Amino acid sequence: MVGWAFMAPFALLFLLVFIVPILASVKESFFRQVAAIDEECANPLYGCTTGSADEVVTSSFVGWDNFLYVLTSEMFWSGVGRVMLFGAVQVPVMIIASLFLAILIDSTIIKRVTVFRLGYFLPFAIPGVIAALVWTYLYTPELSPISDVLGWFGLEVDFFSTNLMLWSMANITTWTFTGYNMLIFLAALQAIPGELYEAARIDGANAWQVATRIKVPMVRGAAMLAVLLSIIGTVQLFNEPTVLAVRNGWMGPGYTPMMMAYNTAIGGQISPSGVGPASAISLVMAVLAGLLALVYMLVQRRLAK
Amino acid sequence: MSAALRTRRSTKVLTIIVLSVVLIYFLFPIYWLLLASTKSNAAMTTSNGFWFADEFRLKENYETLIGWTRGFFWRWVGNSVLYSTAAGAVGTLISVSAGYAIAKFRFPGRAASVGIISAGLLLPIALLTIPMFIVFHSLGLTDTIWAIILPSCVSPFGVFLGMIYADSSVPTELIEAARIDGASELRIFADMVLRLLAPAMVTIFLFIFVATWNNFLLPLMMLNSDALKPITLGLYGMMSYFDPTYGAVMQGALLGVLPLIVLFLGLQRFWQAGLAAGAVKG
């Protein structure tokens, strides 16, 4: 009983913030919001005392319509395609780069590594929106020293073009999270018992063999977790495309599925709108994220054998 | 011997070069943010992009920033401080309490709690924002500080860390000895457990504080009033102004991340500890 008392505050808030919303959105996903004419307001004699938008929106039960809409929406699937392509390239690049940097820093080839460890991790302190804002300016040719440098080599790169946009975003995400993942790998590397290295040295292993035969396998658990969290993060990609879309109208309101869900909930740009269809998008995305995570874990397990 | 030494030196030089180039990649945008916040729009296009311009417009940009945000700028920073601190403090306390319950007590639903928290670690939080909006809207809590603070308090990762730390650094014998001395459960928790878990609490606080500060989608959905916006939302609005003074926006960004950078560098060993616990046990 005492145990429950200590558990209760968290459990109650968890219920309010996670469980109830999930149930509510499952229910809402079977309803669609229509801006209906308020009977009383149709007659000017009665007058309208309140003007809140919620009061003229009515919800009606539509069965599986919202899900059918999402599953047949071209905007939804092109968004899904974009985040999948993004994830298929960005996640491996980031994880391999983090692991490589962690192994270099852990290798004791150089003694003073604090400045590197801290410097790599620092971007994680920059909120995603602000990182996207700074990089947006760094991608703008008139403002950016990067364009100046590229210009010395006669290169002219349009970071905002339809072909490059996804990779410009991938760079922002990589910049933000590589150091974070590196620290996770570094912690896992430092937990490897010294006797393993000792044994490898006696067997005459060189540094490369130590790295590939001991270090990489020993951080497998940490790597798996990092990849899983990155996949889940990619599915929900929102901040970077939202900021970039401010100056790149062509990206539209549904460049990623999470953007589409937000703009559907808020209304104005996508039809049908409202929390009903938006809930359906969120639920379909959650199922897709779960499937992706499951596939990844199964592939991992098969590879491990 | 000398050949071996030579390779070792070249390996060392190569490693330093690689690590330094990577360091420039990570730090350059922050350095450039500092430069840009002192430049006028004209200087931004004409001056050397790697150094300060001749005219130093830090003060003018600051005045533009304050003018444009109609005096709300420091209010937004203050809101971020309030939300992050409140969520961090409450979130840490309930996480440690739940972690302690799981680590040291046997109660019905304990196994289920562990399962839910492990699943919660992998939950796509942003996808939950729209469902949260539905519930908070029907409770009439949208556009209030509770719509930000309550969701931000709930951290499965915090409970996970609390569980690991309570398991490893609160000796069961000590709790039992205190019980024999007649101390109440609440007293044991408040006087003994919290003290033993103090370093863990700093780590959990940091994680929740930074996650709250960085959150953008949640305030974007929940808040309407300018007076309630956190700095991330305020800057996003500022960016979309027509023809902005870039230096002023950049200065806003700089001032908006400064508190985080200070926390980061000042408390870095606690980050290391939290990530280590997560990496090794997870």
PDB file of N, CA, C and O in Angstrom, chain B residues 163-196:
ATOM      1  N   MET B 163      14.387   4.817 -10.758  1.00  0.00           N
ATOM      2  CA  MET B 163      14.345   3.393 -10.412  1.00  0.00           C
ATOM      3  C   MET B 163      15.765   2.827 -10.314  1.00  0.00           C
ATOM      4  O   MET B 163      16.116   2.165  -9.333  1.00  0.00           O
ATOM      5  N   ILE B 164      16.578   3.132 -11.323  1.00  0.00           N
ATOM      6  CA  ILE B 164      17.951   2.601 -11.338  1.00  0.00           C
ATOM      7  C   ILE B 164      18.742   3.127 -10.143  1.00  0.00           C
ATOM      8  O   ILE B 164      19.420   2.380  -9.442  1.00  0.00           O
ATOM      9  N   TYR B 165      18.617   4.437  -9.906  1.00  0.00           N
ATOM     10  CA  TYR B 165      19.396   5.039  -8.826  1.00  0.00           C
ATOM     11  C   TYR B 165      18.910   4.577  -7.457  1.00  0.00           C
ATOM     12  O   TYR B 165      19.709   4.303  -6.570  1.00  0.00           O
ATOM     13  N   ALA B 166      17.571   4.491  -7.281  1.00  0.00           N
ATOM     14  CA  ALA B 166      17.045   4.057  -5.981  1.00  0.00           C
ATOM     15  C   ALA B 166      17.497   2.626  -5.702  1.00  0.00           C
ATOM     16  O   ALA B 166      17.837   2.269  -4.573  1.00  0.00           O
ATOM     17  N   ASP B 167      17.540   1.829  -6.762  1.00  0.00           N
ATOM     18  CA  ASP B 167      17.969   0.445  -6.616  1.00  0.00           C
ATOM     19  C   ASP B 167      19.420   0.367  -6.175  1.00  0.00           C
ATOM     20  O   ASP B 167      19.776  -0.442  -5.317  1.00  0.00           O
ATOM     21  N   SER B 168      20.264   1.231  -6.758  1.00  0.00           N
ATOM     22  CA  SER B 168      21.694   1.088  -6.498  1.00  0.00           C
ATOM     23  C   SER B 168      22.185   1.923  -5.321  1.00  0.00           C
ATOM     24  O   SER B 168      23.174   1.557  -4.696  1.00  0.00           O
ATOM     25  N   SER B 169      21.513   3.048  -5.004  1.00  0.00           N
ATOM     26  CA  SER B 169      22.124   3.869  -3.947  1.00  0.00           C
ATOM     27  C   SER B 169      21.276   4.076  -2.699  1.00  0.00           C
ATOM     28  O   SER B 169      21.657   4.875  -1.854  1.00  0.00           O
ATOM     29  N   VAL B 170      20.145   3.378  -2.588  1.00  0.00           N
ATOM     30  CA  VAL B 170      19.409   3.435  -1.314  1.00  0.00           C
ATOM     31  C   VAL B 170      19.454   2.040  -0.677  1.00  0.00           C
ATOM     32  O   VAL B 170      18.766   1.133  -1.138  1.00  0.00           O
ATOM     33  N   PRO B 171      20.280   1.847   0.360  1.00  0.00           N
ATOM     34  CA  PRO B 171      20.390   0.524   0.976  1.00  0.00           C
ATOM     35  C   PRO B 171      19.098   0.148   1.710  1.00  0.00           C
ATOM     36  O   PRO B 171      18.607   0.941   2.524  1.00  0.00           O
ATOM     37  N   THR B 172      18.564  -1.044   1.414  1.00  0.00           N
ATOM     38  CA  THR B 172      17.328  -1.491   2.047  1.00  0.00           C
ATOM     39  C   THR B 172      17.486  -1.583   3.567  1.00  0.00           C
ATOM     40  O   THR B 172      16.557  -1.267   4.310  1.00  0.00           O
ATOM     41  N   GLU B 173      18.690  -1.965   4.040  1.00  0.00           N
ATOM     42  CA  GLU B 173      18.909  -2.107   5.493  1.00  0.00           C
ATOM     43  C   GLU B 173      18.693  -0.772   6.194  1.00  0.00           C
ATOM     44  O   GLU B 173      18.195  -0.723   7.322  1.00  0.00           O
ATOM     45  N   LEU B 174      19.097   0.299   5.504  1.00  0.00           N
ATOM     46  CA  LEU B 174      18.991   1.634   6.104  1.00  0.00           C
ATOM     47  C   LEU B 174      17.513   1.994   6.307  1.00  0.00           C
ATOM     48  O   LEU B 174      17.128   2.529   7.352  1.00  0.00           O
ATOM     49  N   ILE B 175      16.690   1.669   5.294  1.00  0.00           N
ATOM     50  CA  ILE B 175      15.258   1.950   5.405  1.00  0.00           C
ATOM     51  C   ILE B 175      14.670   1.144   6.554  1.00  0.00           C
ATOM     52  O   ILE B 175      13.909   1.668   7.375  1.00  0.00           O
ATOM     53  N   GLU B 176      15.066  -0.136   6.637  1.00  0.00           N
ATOM     54  CA  GLU B 176      14.519  -0.993   7.681  1.00  0.00           C
ATOM     55  C   GLU B 176      14.928  -0.526   9.069  1.00  0.00           C
ATOM     56  O   GLU B 176      14.123  -0.517   9.998  1.00  0.00           O
ATOM     57  N   ALA B 177      16.179  -0.078   9.175  1.00  0.00           N
ATOM     58  CA  ALA B 177      16.652   0.432  10.471  1.00  0.00           C
ATOM     59  C   ALA B 177      15.825   1.639  10.890  1.00  0.00           C
ATOM     60  O   ALA B 177      15.424   1.765  12.059  1.00  0.00           O
ATOM     61  N   ALA B 178      15.536   2.508   9.945  1.00  0.00           N
ATOM     62  CA  ALA B 178      14.752   3.710  10.249  1.00  0.00           C
ATOM     63  C   ALA B 178      13.339   3.336  10.672  1.00  0.00           C
ATOM     64  O   ALA B 178      12.759   3.947  11.585  1.00  0.00           O
ATOM     65  N   ARG B 179      12.785   2.285  10.023  1.00  0.00           N
ATOM     66  CA  ARG B 179      11.441   1.830  10.378  1.00  0.00           C
ATOM     67  C   ARG B 179      11.416   1.316  11.801  1.00  0.00           C
ATOM     68  O   ARG B 179      10.487   1.606  12.564  1.00  0.00           O
ATOM     69  N   ILE B 180      12.456   0.546  12.167  1.00  0.00           N
ATOM     70  CA  ILE B 180      12.530   0.009  13.536  1.00  0.00           C
ATOM     71  C   ILE B 180      12.606   1.160  14.544  1.00  0.00           C
ATOM     72  O   ILE B 180      12.006   1.127  15.601  1.00  0.00           O
ATOM     73  N   ASP B 181      13.305   2.238  14.147  1.00  0.00           N
ATOM     74  CA  ASP B 181      13.391   3.415  15.028  1.00  0.00           C
ATOM     75  C   ASP B 181      12.072   4.168  15.098  1.00  0.00           C
ATOM     76  O   ASP B 181      11.977   5.184  15.796  1.00  0.00           O
ATOM     77  N   GLY B 182      11.076   3.727  14.314  1.00  0.00           N
ATOM     78  CA  GLY B 182       9.759   4.338  14.395  1.00  0.00           C
ATOM     79  C   GLY B 182       9.537   5.514  13.471  1.00  0.00           C
ATOM     80  O   GLY B 182       8.557   6.258  13.632  1.00  0.00           O
ATOM     81  N   ALA B 183      10.427   5.694  12.474  1.00  0.00           N
ATOM     82  CA  ALA B 183      10.222   6.806  11.539  1.00  0.00           C
ATOM     83  C   ALA B 183       9.074   6.461  10.579  1.00  0.00           C
ATOM     84  O   ALA B 183       8.907   5.308  10.179  1.00  0.00           O
ATOM     85  N   SER B 184       8.267   7.461  10.221  1.00  0.00           N
ATOM     86  CA  SER B 184       7.169   7.211   9.280  1.00  0.00           C
ATOM     87  C   SER B 184       7.728   7.080   7.868  1.00  0.00           C
ATOM     88  O   SER B 184       8.845   7.538   7.582  1.00  0.00           O
ATOM     89  N   GLU B 185       6.944   6.445   6.986  1.00  0.00           N
ATOM     90  CA  GLU B 185       7.398   6.235   5.613  1.00  0.00           C
ATOM     91  C   GLU B 185       7.707   7.560   4.916  1.00  0.00           C
ATOM     92  O   GLU B 185       8.675   7.679   4.175  1.00  0.00           O
ATOM     93  N   LEU B 186       6.860   8.552   5.177  1.00  0.00           N
ATOM     94  CA  LEU B 186       7.041   9.854   4.543  1.00  0.00           C
ATOM     95  C   LEU B 186       8.349  10.506   5.006  1.00  0.00           C
ATOM     96  O   LEU B 186       9.097  11.083   4.214  1.00  0.00           O
ATOM     97  N   ARG B 187       8.585  10.359   6.327  1.00  0.00           N
ATOM     98  CA  ARG B 187       9.812  10.925   6.908  1.00  0.00           C
ATOM     99  C   ARG B 187      11.040  10.239   6.314  1.00  0.00           C
ATOM    100  O   ARG B 187      12.016  10.900   5.966  1.00  0.00           O
ATOM    101  N   ILE B 188      10.973   8.913   6.189  1.00  0.00           N
ATOM    102  CA  ILE B 188      12.104   8.175   5.608  1.00  0.00           C
ATOM    103  C   ILE B 188      12.381   8.686   4.196  1.00  0.00           C
ATOM    104  O   ILE B 188      13.522   8.961   3.823  1.00  0.00           O
ATOM    105  N   PHE B 189      11.298   8.862   3.428  1.00  0.00           N
ATOM    106  CA  PHE B 189      11.456   9.326   2.045  1.00  0.00           C
ATOM    107  C   PHE B 189      12.047  10.738   2.012  1.00  0.00           C
ATOM    108  O   PHE B 189      13.029  10.996   1.324  1.00  0.00           O
ATOM    109  N   ALA B 190      11.426  11.637   2.785  1.00  0.00           N
ATOM    110  CA  ALA B 190      11.830  13.036   2.717  1.00  0.00           C
ATOM    111  C   ALA B 190      13.232  13.260   3.290  1.00  0.00           C
ATOM    112  O   ALA B 190      14.029  14.011   2.717  1.00  0.00           O
ATOM    113  N   ASP B 191      13.527  12.619   4.430  1.00  0.00           N
ATOM    114  CA  ASP B 191      14.801  12.913   5.094  1.00  0.00           C
ATOM    115  C   ASP B 191      15.959  12.072   4.581  1.00  0.00           C
ATOM    116  O   ASP B 191      17.100  12.521   4.583  1.00  0.00           O
ATOM    117  N   MET B 192      15.654  10.827   4.181  1.00  0.00           N
ATOM    118  CA  MET B 192      16.760   9.936   3.874  1.00  0.00           C
ATOM    119  C   MET B 192      16.881   9.668   2.372  1.00  0.00           C
ATOM    120  O   MET B 192      17.926   9.899   1.777  1.00  0.00           O
ATOM    121  N   VAL B 193      15.779   9.201   1.798  1.00  0.00           N
ATOM    122  CA  VAL B 193      15.841   8.779   0.391  1.00  0.00           C
ATOM    123  C   VAL B 193      16.194   9.950  -0.521  1.00  0.00           C
ATOM    124  O   VAL B 193      17.074   9.858  -1.369  1.00  0.00           O
ATOM    125  N   LEU B 194      15.504  11.077  -0.327  1.00  0.00           N
ATOM    126  CA  LEU B 194      15.761  12.221  -1.198  1.00  0.00           C
ATOM    127  C   LEU B 194      17.204  12.690  -1.076  1.00  0.00           C
ATOM    128  O   LEU B 194      17.813  13.111  -2.051  1.00  0.00           O
ATOM    129  N   ARG B 195      17.744  12.624   0.159  1.00  0.00           N
ATOM    130  CA  ARG B 195      19.131  13.054   0.344  1.00  0.00           C
ATOM    131  C   ARG B 195      20.078  12.117  -0.405  1.00  0.00           C
ATOM    132  O   ARG B 195      20.985  12.560  -1.090  1.00  0.00           O
ATOM    133  N   LEU B 196      19.811  10.817  -0.285  1.00  0.00           N
ATOM    134  CA  LEU B 196      20.683   9.843  -0.965  1.00  0.00           C
ATOM    135  C   LEU B 196      20.578   9.981  -2.492  1.00  0.00           C
ATOM    136  O   LEU B 196      21.532   9.717  -3.211  1.00  0.00           O
TER     137      LEU B 196
END
